[in-house]
Every structure is written in C-alpha cells, then in structure tokens.
Short mmCIF file of C-alpha atoms in Angstrom, two decimals:
data_model
loop_
_atom_site.label_atom_id
_atom_site.label_comp_id
_atom_site.label_asym_id
_atom_site.label_seq_id
_atom_site.Cartn_x
_atom_site.Cartn_y
_atom_site.Cartn_z
CA MET A 1 10.96 72.57 39.42
CA ASN A 2 10.99 72.11 43.21
CA VAL A 3 14.40 70.90 44.41
CA SER A 4 15.65 69.86 47.84
CA ILE A 5 19.34 70.04 48.60
CA PHE A 6 20.70 68.00 51.51
CA GLY A 7 23.82 69.59 52.96
CA LEU A 8 24.27 73.35 53.06
CA GLY A 9 28.03 73.41 52.85
CA TYR A 10 30.00 74.89 49.99
CA VAL A 11 28.71 72.64 47.18
CA GLY A 12 25.14 72.65 48.48
CA CYS A 13 24.95 76.42 48.82
CA VAL A 14 26.46 77.14 45.41
CA THR A 15 24.13 74.59 43.80
CA ALA A 16 21.16 76.11 45.63
CA GLY A 17 21.98 79.65 44.55
CA CYS A 18 22.54 78.72 40.91
CA LEU A 19 19.39 76.60 40.71
CA THR A 20 17.27 79.47 42.02
CA ASP A 21 18.92 81.68 39.42
CA GLY A 22 17.56 79.25 36.82
CA GLY A 23 14.03 79.72 38.11
CA HIS A 24 13.83 76.63 40.31
CA THR A 25 12.52 76.67 43.89
CA VAL A 26 14.98 75.24 46.39
CA TYR A 27 14.50 73.76 49.85
CA GLY A 28 17.81 73.49 51.68
CA VAL A 29 18.19 70.82 54.34
CA ASP A 30 20.82 70.75 57.07
CA ILE A 31 21.13 69.37 60.59
CA ASN A 32 22.79 72.62 61.69
CA PRO A 33 20.06 75.11 62.81
CA GLN A 34 22.46 78.04 62.45
CA LYS A 35 22.92 77.35 58.73
CA VAL A 36 19.18 77.02 58.30
CA GLU A 37 18.61 80.38 59.98
CA GLN A 38 21.24 82.06 57.80
CA VAL A 39 19.71 80.73 54.59
CA ASN A 40 16.20 81.76 55.61
CA ALA A 41 17.59 85.23 56.34
CA GLY A 42 18.94 85.38 52.78
CA THR A 43 22.58 84.94 53.80
CA PRO A 44 24.71 82.04 52.50
CA PRO A 45 26.67 80.17 55.21
CA VAL A 46 29.71 80.21 52.90
CA ASP A 47 31.54 83.10 51.29
CA GLU A 48 31.62 82.95 47.50
CA PRO A 49 31.63 85.94 45.09
CA GLY A 50 28.12 86.62 43.79
CA LEU A 51 26.39 84.04 45.98
CA ALA A 52 25.01 86.50 48.54
CA ASP A 53 23.15 88.38 45.81
CA LEU A 54 21.55 85.15 44.56
CA PHE A 55 20.47 84.17 48.08
CA GLU A 56 19.04 87.60 48.85
CA GLU A 57 17.02 87.71 45.65
CA ALA A 58 15.79 84.09 45.91
CA THR A 59 14.65 84.34 49.53
CA SER A 60 12.89 87.64 48.94
CA GLU A 61 10.98 86.05 46.06
CA GLY A 62 10.17 82.90 48.02
CA ARG A 63 12.28 80.59 45.86
CA LEU A 64 14.78 79.63 48.57
CA GLN A 65 14.17 78.40 52.08
CA ALA A 66 15.86 76.00 54.47
CA THR A 67 14.76 73.51 57.11
CA THR A 68 16.04 70.79 59.41
CA ASP A 69 13.03 68.64 58.49
CA ALA A 70 14.30 66.22 55.83
CA VAL A 71 10.97 64.45 55.38
CA GLU A 72 9.10 67.67 54.68
CA ALA A 73 11.74 68.86 52.22
CA ALA A 74 11.87 65.60 50.23
CA ALA A 75 8.08 65.27 50.22
CA SER A 76 7.68 68.83 48.91
CA THR A 77 10.12 68.50 46.01
CA ASP A 78 10.51 66.69 42.69
CA ILE A 79 14.18 65.87 43.08
CA SER A 80 16.74 65.78 45.90
CA PHE A 81 20.41 66.67 45.53
CA VAL A 82 22.65 65.13 48.19
CA SER A 83 25.79 67.18 48.83
CA VAL A 84 26.63 66.33 52.42
CA GLY A 85 30.27 66.21 53.39
CA THR A 86 32.34 63.03 53.06
CA PRO A 87 35.32 63.82 55.30
CA LEU A 88 38.33 61.53 55.59
CA ASP A 89 38.10 59.06 58.46
CA GLU A 90 41.03 57.89 60.58
CA THR A 91 42.03 55.34 57.90
CA GLY A 92 42.15 57.96 55.15
CA LYS A 93 38.94 56.77 53.49
CA LEU A 94 36.00 59.04 52.72
CA SER A 95 33.32 58.70 55.38
CA THR A 96 29.85 58.02 53.95
CA THR A 97 27.99 58.04 57.28
CA GLY A 98 26.26 61.34 56.48
CA LEU A 99 25.01 59.94 53.18
CA TYR A 100 23.39 56.94 54.83
CA ASN A 101 21.80 59.23 57.41
CA VAL A 102 20.20 61.16 54.54
CA MET A 103 18.90 57.91 53.05
CA ASP A 104 17.27 57.02 56.37
CA SER A 105 15.58 60.41 56.54
CA MET A 106 14.12 60.05 53.03
CA VAL A 107 12.22 56.80 53.59
CA PRO A 108 8.88 58.29 54.77
CA ALA A 109 8.84 60.89 52.01
CA VAL A 110 9.56 58.41 49.20
CA GLU A 111 6.90 56.02 50.52
CA GLU A 112 4.41 58.89 50.67
CA LYS A 113 5.17 60.11 47.15
CA GLY A 114 5.59 56.69 45.53
CA GLU A 115 8.62 57.76 43.46
CA HIS A 116 11.46 60.21 43.93
CA THR A 117 14.73 61.10 42.22
CA VAL A 118 17.90 61.23 44.32
CA VAL A 119 21.02 62.87 42.86
CA ILE A 120 24.35 62.18 44.56
CA ARG A 121 26.61 65.22 44.22
CA SER A 122 28.98 64.45 47.09
CA THR A 123 32.48 63.19 46.29
CA VAL A 124 32.36 59.43 46.82
CA PRO A 125 34.34 56.32 45.81
CA ALA A 126 33.07 54.19 42.94
CA GLY A 127 30.21 51.93 43.98
CA THR A 128 28.97 54.16 46.81
CA THR A 129 25.85 55.37 45.03
CA ARG A 130 24.90 51.83 44.02
CA SER A 131 25.12 50.84 47.69
CA LEU A 132 23.05 53.87 48.73
CA ARG A 133 20.47 53.03 46.08
CA ASP A 134 20.15 49.46 47.35
CA TYR A 135 20.08 50.65 50.97
CA LEU A 136 17.24 53.12 50.47
CA ASN A 137 15.11 50.99 48.19
CA ASP A 138 15.45 47.97 50.47
CA GLN A 139 13.86 50.01 53.28
CA LEU A 140 10.85 51.07 51.24
CA GLU A 141 7.62 49.18 51.78
CA THR A 142 6.13 50.98 48.78
CA GLY A 143 7.53 53.29 46.12
CA LYS A 144 10.87 53.60 44.37
CA ALA A 145 13.88 55.91 44.53
CA ASN A 146 15.60 56.63 41.21
CA PHE A 147 19.29 57.43 41.60
CA VAL A 148 21.62 59.56 39.49
CA VAL A 149 25.26 60.60 40.00
CA ASN A 150 25.98 64.22 39.07
CA PRO A 151 29.46 65.25 40.30
CA GLU A 152 30.36 68.91 40.65
CA PHE A 153 33.43 70.68 39.29
CA LEU A 154 33.35 73.89 41.30
CA ARG A 155 36.40 75.92 42.26
CA GLU A 156 36.31 78.22 45.24
CA GLY A 157 36.28 81.82 44.10
CA THR A 158 34.88 81.02 40.64
CA ALA A 159 32.13 78.57 41.61
CA LEU A 160 29.24 80.46 40.03
CA SER A 161 30.91 80.74 36.64
CA ASP A 162 32.03 77.10 36.96
CA PHE A 163 28.41 76.03 37.46
CA TYR A 164 27.32 77.77 34.26
CA ASP A 165 30.49 76.94 32.32
CA PRO A 166 31.76 73.52 33.50
CA PRO A 167 34.25 71.36 31.58
CA TYR A 168 31.30 69.02 31.00
CA VAL A 169 28.10 67.89 32.70
CA VAL A 170 28.42 64.29 33.87
CA ILE A 171 25.25 62.23 34.35
CA GLY A 172 25.76 58.79 35.88
CA GLU A 173 22.67 56.72 35.10
CA PHE A 174 21.48 53.39 36.50
CA ALA A 175 19.79 50.97 34.15
CA GLY A 176 16.09 50.93 34.93
CA ASP A 177 16.07 54.25 36.82
CA ASP A 178 14.34 57.34 35.46
CA ALA A 179 16.85 60.20 35.17
CA SER A 180 14.56 62.55 33.25
CA ALA A 181 14.20 64.95 36.20
CA VAL A 182 17.92 65.76 36.04
CA TYR A 183 17.76 66.59 32.33
CA ASP A 184 14.67 68.72 32.90
CA LEU A 185 16.50 70.57 35.66
CA TYR A 186 19.48 71.45 33.46
CA ASP A 187 17.25 72.52 30.57
CA ALA A 188 16.70 75.79 32.44
CA PHE A 189 20.33 76.74 31.84
CA GLU A 190 22.25 77.58 28.70
CA ILE A 191 25.33 75.56 29.58
CA ASP A 192 27.92 75.56 26.80
CA ALA A 193 29.40 72.15 27.59
CA SER A 194 28.89 68.57 26.52
CA THR A 195 26.70 66.26 28.59
CA GLU A 196 28.49 62.99 29.26
CA VAL A 197 26.04 60.18 30.05
CA VAL A 198 28.00 57.35 31.66
CA GLY A 199 27.61 54.58 34.21
CA PRO A 200 27.34 55.60 37.87
CA GLU A 201 30.73 54.19 38.90
CA LEU A 202 32.50 56.11 36.14
CA ALA A 203 30.65 59.30 37.13
CA GLU A 204 31.75 58.85 40.75
CA SER A 205 35.36 58.17 39.73
CA VAL A 206 35.81 61.13 37.41
CA LYS A 207 35.53 63.62 40.29
CA MET A 208 38.02 61.81 42.52
CA VAL A 209 40.47 61.28 39.67
CA ASN A 210 40.12 64.92 38.58
CA ASN A 211 41.01 66.02 42.10
CA ALA A 212 44.07 63.77 42.18
CA PHE A 213 45.17 64.74 38.67
CA HIS A 214 45.04 68.46 39.35
CA ALA A 215 46.91 67.97 42.64
CA LEU A 216 49.50 65.89 40.79
CA LYS A 217 50.03 68.66 38.23
CA ILE A 218 50.64 71.15 41.03
CA CYS A 219 53.17 68.82 42.67
CA PHE A 220 54.91 68.34 39.34
CA ALA A 221 55.07 72.07 38.65
CA ASN A 222 56.38 72.77 42.15
CA GLU A 223 59.20 70.22 41.85
CA VAL A 224 60.17 71.27 38.33
CA SER A 225 60.19 74.93 39.37
CA SER A 226 62.41 74.07 42.34
CA ILE A 227 64.94 72.40 40.06
CA ALA A 228 64.72 75.32 37.64
CA ALA A 229 65.30 77.84 40.42
CA SER A 230 68.47 76.01 41.48
CA GLU A 231 69.78 76.54 37.95
CA GLY A 232 68.67 80.17 37.71
CA ILE A 233 65.84 79.33 35.32
CA ASP A 234 62.40 80.97 35.40
CA GLY A 235 60.19 78.08 36.50
CA THR A 236 56.96 79.80 35.46
CA GLU A 237 58.22 80.35 31.92
CA LEU A 238 59.52 76.78 31.81
CA MET A 239 56.13 75.34 32.77
CA ARG A 240 54.40 77.62 30.25
CA LEU A 241 56.41 76.03 27.47
CA VAL A 242 55.91 72.52 28.86
CA ALA A 243 52.13 73.02 29.07
CA ALA A 244 52.06 74.24 25.46
CA ASP A 245 53.29 70.85 24.23
CA ARG A 246 50.08 68.93 23.48
CA LYS A 247 51.77 65.87 21.97
CA LEU A 248 52.64 62.85 24.08
CA ASN A 249 56.35 62.11 23.92
CA MET A 250 57.64 59.99 26.77
CA LYS A 251 61.31 59.22 27.28
CA ASP A 252 63.58 58.48 30.21
CA SER A 253 62.64 60.64 33.21
CA ARG A 254 65.47 59.47 35.46
CA SER A 255 67.81 62.31 34.54
CA ILE A 256 65.55 65.04 35.92
CA ALA A 257 64.86 62.92 39.01
CA THR A 258 68.61 62.78 39.59
CA LEU A 259 68.79 66.58 39.41
CA GLY A 260 65.97 66.71 41.94
CA ASN A 261 68.02 64.71 44.41
CA GLU A 262 70.60 67.50 44.43
CA ILE A 263 68.30 70.23 45.79
CA PRO A 264 67.07 70.67 49.38
CA ALA A 265 64.15 68.36 50.28
CA GLY A 266 64.48 66.57 46.94
CA THR A 267 61.69 65.92 44.45
CA PRO A 268 59.76 62.90 45.72
CA LEU A 269 57.19 62.95 42.91
CA LEU A 270 59.72 63.00 40.08
CA GLY A 271 61.80 60.41 41.93
CA SER A 272 58.83 58.05 42.08
CA ILE A 273 58.07 57.96 38.34
CA THR A 274 60.21 54.94 37.52
CA ASP A 275 59.02 52.98 40.55
CA SER A 276 55.39 53.79 39.73
CA ASN A 277 55.80 52.69 36.13
CA ASP A 278 57.51 49.48 37.26
CA SER A 279 54.64 48.80 39.66
CA HIS A 280 52.18 49.13 36.80
CA LEU A 281 54.24 46.75 34.67
CA GLU A 282 54.07 44.29 37.55
CA ARG A 283 50.27 44.58 37.57
CA ILE A 284 50.15 43.97 33.82
CA ALA A 285 52.49 41.01 34.19
CA ALA A 286 50.29 39.53 36.92
CA ALA A 287 47.26 39.87 34.64
CA VAL A 288 49.14 38.16 31.80
CA ASP A 289 50.46 35.35 33.99
CA GLY A 290 46.90 34.76 35.21
CA LEU A 291 45.58 34.05 31.71
CA PRO A 292 45.20 30.43 30.57
CA GLY A 293 47.94 28.90 28.44
CA GLU A 294 51.62 28.09 28.89
CA ARG A 295 53.53 30.32 26.49
CA VAL A 296 53.22 34.09 26.35
CA GLY A 297 54.03 36.14 23.28
CA ILE A 298 54.52 39.91 23.11
CA ALA A 299 53.66 41.72 19.87
CA GLY A 300 55.55 44.98 19.64
CA ILE A 301 59.10 45.52 20.87
CA SER A 302 59.76 49.09 19.74
CA PHE A 303 59.19 52.11 21.95
CA LYS A 304 56.72 53.60 19.46
CA SER A 305 54.80 52.01 16.61
CA GLY A 306 56.44 52.34 13.22
CA THR A 307 60.00 52.75 14.55
CA ASP A 308 62.88 50.43 15.32
CA ASP A 309 63.88 52.26 18.53
CA MET A 310 63.86 49.68 21.34
CA ARG A 311 65.10 52.02 24.07
CA ASN A 312 62.63 52.01 26.99
CA SER A 313 60.39 49.69 25.00
CA PRO A 314 57.37 48.77 27.16
CA GLY A 315 57.30 45.35 25.52
CA LEU A 316 60.91 44.55 26.46
CA ARG A 317 60.44 45.95 29.96
CA LEU A 318 57.25 43.93 30.47
CA ALA A 319 59.12 40.78 29.44
CA GLN A 320 61.37 41.23 32.48
CA PHE A 321 58.40 41.01 34.86
CA LEU A 322 56.79 37.86 33.46
CA ASP A 323 57.28 34.49 35.16
CA GLU A 324 58.89 33.04 32.03
CA THR A 325 60.66 34.71 29.11
CA PRO A 326 58.08 35.36 26.40
CA LEU A 327 58.32 34.92 22.66
CA LEU A 328 58.58 38.29 20.92
CA TYR A 329 57.11 39.34 17.60
CA SER A 330 58.05 42.15 15.27
CA ARG A 331 57.29 42.29 11.57
CA SER A 332 60.40 44.27 10.71
CA ILE A 333 62.90 44.66 13.55
CA SER A 334 66.12 42.68 13.37
CA PRO A 335 68.52 42.75 16.36
CA ALA A 336 71.44 42.48 13.97
CA ASP A 337 70.53 45.87 12.50
CA ALA A 338 70.50 47.68 15.86
CA VAL A 339 73.29 50.23 16.22
CA GLY A 340 74.55 52.79 18.72
CA SER A 341 72.51 53.42 21.87
CA ASN A 342 69.72 51.25 20.47
CA ARG A 343 72.05 48.24 20.47
CA ASP A 344 73.49 49.18 23.86
CA TYR A 345 70.00 49.19 25.40
CA MET A 346 69.05 45.90 23.75
CA GLU A 347 72.20 44.17 24.98
CA LYS A 348 71.66 45.51 28.49
CA ILE A 349 67.96 44.69 28.85
CA PHE A 350 67.55 41.65 26.59
CA PRO A 351 70.99 40.37 25.48
CA ASP A 352 69.56 37.15 23.96
CA LEU A 353 66.75 38.94 22.12
CA GLU A 354 67.52 37.26 18.82
CA SER A 355 66.78 33.82 20.33
CA PHE A 356 63.25 34.87 21.34
CA LEU A 357 62.28 37.10 18.40
CA VAL A 358 60.29 35.92 15.40
CA ASN A 359 59.25 37.93 12.34
CA ASP A 360 56.79 35.44 10.89
CA PRO A 361 53.20 35.90 12.15
CA GLU A 362 52.16 32.27 11.59
CA GLU A 363 55.17 30.96 13.51
CA PHE A 364 54.47 33.42 16.33
CA LEU A 365 50.86 32.33 16.70
CA ASP A 366 51.75 28.65 16.44
CA ARG A 367 54.18 28.92 19.36
CA VAL A 368 52.14 30.98 21.86
CA ASP A 369 48.91 30.62 23.84
CA THR A 370 48.64 34.22 25.07
CA VAL A 371 49.40 37.40 23.14
CA VAL A 372 50.16 40.79 24.68
CA PHE A 373 49.98 43.89 22.48
CA THR A 374 52.24 46.70 23.67
CA ASN A 375 51.86 49.30 20.93
CA THR A 376 49.15 50.60 18.64
CA ARG A 377 50.38 49.38 15.26
CA GLU A 378 47.81 47.46 13.22
CA TYR A 379 48.46 43.73 13.33
CA ASP A 380 46.25 42.57 10.48
CA GLU A 381 48.69 39.76 9.79
CA LEU A 382 47.66 38.14 13.07
CA LEU A 383 44.06 37.91 11.83
CA PRO A 384 42.80 35.26 11.52
CA GLY A 385 44.55 33.19 14.16
CA ILE A 386 44.38 35.47 17.18
CA GLU A 387 40.74 34.53 17.86
CA GLU A 388 41.65 31.29 19.62
CA LYS A 389 44.28 32.88 21.86
CA SER A 390 44.09 34.65 25.19
CA VAL A 391 44.80 38.33 24.60
CA CYS A 392 45.98 41.04 27.00
CA ASP A 393 45.58 44.38 25.26
CA PRO A 394 46.78 47.39 27.33
CA MET A 395 46.78 49.71 24.31
CA GLY A 396 43.42 48.63 22.88
CA THR A 397 45.13 47.49 19.68
CA MET A 398 42.66 44.65 19.18
CA ALA A 399 39.65 46.30 20.83
CA GLU A 400 37.52 46.23 17.69
CA HIS A 401 38.03 42.45 17.50
CA ALA A 402 37.45 41.81 21.21
CA SER A 403 34.14 40.02 20.66
CA GLU A 404 35.83 37.58 18.28
CA ILE A 405 38.65 36.66 20.67
CA GLU A 406 38.19 33.70 23.00
CA ARG A 407 39.64 35.45 26.06
CA TYR A 408 40.21 39.19 25.89
CA GLU A 409 41.54 41.30 28.78
CA ARG A 410 41.89 45.08 28.52
CA ALA A 411 44.47 45.81 31.22
CA ILE A 412 45.07 49.55 30.80
CA TRP A 413 48.68 50.47 29.95
#
C-alpha cells in the first residue's frame, strides 16, 4: 500500500520506518526541507535504536522518500497518516494549527482522487478529529475524505518494538466513513495485540489519559519513595510489593499524606487525594441535584457491597454534599448494631442516620423521586418500581436496566 505521512518528527519517522518494514511504500511530508533531505538520504531526523537501518534499507529499495509537496504526496497514496506536532500553547492547551494546515494542503488531492482516507495519529483532545473531518470535507467541491483515529503508544528507546507489540491497536471509526484502508494496512504485520474499535472521541482520549495516568504513577512512586527513604525503607522494594497487589482495596489515605507533610518539599500528590475525591463527590451531587424530583434516595450505605462497614462509605459521604438530606436504603444494616470504630464514624458523619434509613424497598421507593446507587450489590428488590424514578448510577449497578428507566444518568464514580 502507498502511504503518506504528514509530519516527520518522532512519531512520523517511527511510523514511516515500521510501515516500510511491513512492505508498504511511504511518502514522508514535512515543511522542513532539512528533514526532507535527511530522509531522502536514508537518514532519520530522529535518533531511535534500529530506525536508521530501516530508513537505509527502505530508501535504497525505493520504498521511502520525502517531499515538501503535500498535494503530490496525498495524490500519490492510498492513505495519509497525520502525525504533526500539537505543542502546548500559552494557555496550556494543545495547539491544532498544524493539523488544520495539513487539512488545507489536502484539498486539491482529495478532489482529484475523489476519495481519500485520513488517519489522525497526533495527540489531540476529544472532538478534534471530528472538527478536522468537517473542516476538510466542507472545503471539498467534489470527493470525500474518510477519517480514522489511530493513536500511537510509542516509548522513546523502544519505539520499534512498541509498534510491533503495542498494548492494543485502537481504531476510532466514524459512522459512514470507510476505515478499511487502515485494517488493510495493519494486515501486513503480525501484531500480537487486540484491536479495539471504538468511537473517535474515545480513541482520542485514550492517548491523553494514558499519558496522564503514567505520569501520575511516577509522581505517586516518587512521593511514596521519599516517605520511605525518610524512614530508612527501600522505596523500590516497597513499590514492587504495592504494584503486585492487583486487587482494589481503598481505605483512608490521609495517614500517609500526613507523613508526607513531615518531609522536605512535602508530597503534594498524596496530599491532594482527599480534596480530589471530595471534588468528584461534589460533581456527582450536582448531577443528582439536577435531576427532576424533590426527594433523593441513596441505595447503599456500606463502604463495600455485602458488608456492614460504614467507614468512608461513599453513600454517606455523598449525602453530605447534596442540597437536602437524602433518604437512605439498606436491606440489612441497622445503626443500632454498629459497634466500635464503625459506630464512631457513623456518629461523626451522620449522627441521625437512623431517622433517614429505611430497610423496606417499597417504602424507600414510595418516598423518593430520584435514586442514587453507590455500590455494586444487586438490588432486585427495587425491580419493579425503579423504572419510574430518576436514577443516578455511578457504579453501573442498574446499567442492564437503563433502557427501562425513565431517566437514567451514568455519572462515573
């Protein structure tokens, strides 16, 4: 397949080299003549292990060349990958100016060919590719541009192996657009990874969120290791054990944040956990308060489904952020039975819990207009009856019944 790649930076060059290795012919496009000259001389403009050998072989065999002529490159190829840079602007947002410049340059070629596939590989915020798609197609007097989002997951130093062995291949498809060229392109490779076909906005988001998540893990490890070092503990060994725990078990994080305050420079990430969680509860509360109906009910007041432990219960904490005190429902919990630290927490957070708690499902549904589910226990006893209520379902407890419920909101917990 003939492929044009717009942007001969790191992602563009690695993609070009790997595609030629799969037997494709690549036309690189860049506004920088120096990069174009380097590629045509068989030298990649970026330094990445193994890439120089791919460039040398591909150029010598006539399967890799570069140009500053965008129209010629798009017109000569079956599919165009767009990997131009999206640097941060002065406001901290990703700049998409280069992407729109590429769209402008493609117009004559798409009109000449009648149809062309454009693959956005640059890191962009959700909705960007949809805007680019509208922008380019609106300029066409004839023809159509099919758009696909195909984010990259390349790490510097291991980019070639990451191309052939990614965590997954993400294909963001638009309804009505032909994405077959992308699948045909990848058929040349034996990639041992799942192909995730999703909507374009999700495909755009996964790359940005991956970047943030990996950066967050590094911040976390750095702060934990700093606290460990202050206590004479091997931080690397500590994080090895933490990373080996694959089961989610969340409890109070304030104690380690307090330890972080005692070391030089502090631990701002760990110290922000409670505030961040409270901010999310405020967002959930705003979503709940915005639903129709006067009385809100919360189903689930334990910290985890199937227990009677109310300490740090998301349901009880959410109740504190609502405009009015909600009615609470639990099939089995009785405040009178709470003992020890469980009772201490209840009396501190919700001292009059017994006045707002009901154990009968019919009474609960009769007295509320909106129901919020805060854990994943099955609530079959609320069916039927829940269908006529407004439901906010952060945990997805009622997701399989969403189509039956009059007003269903999935505000993610």
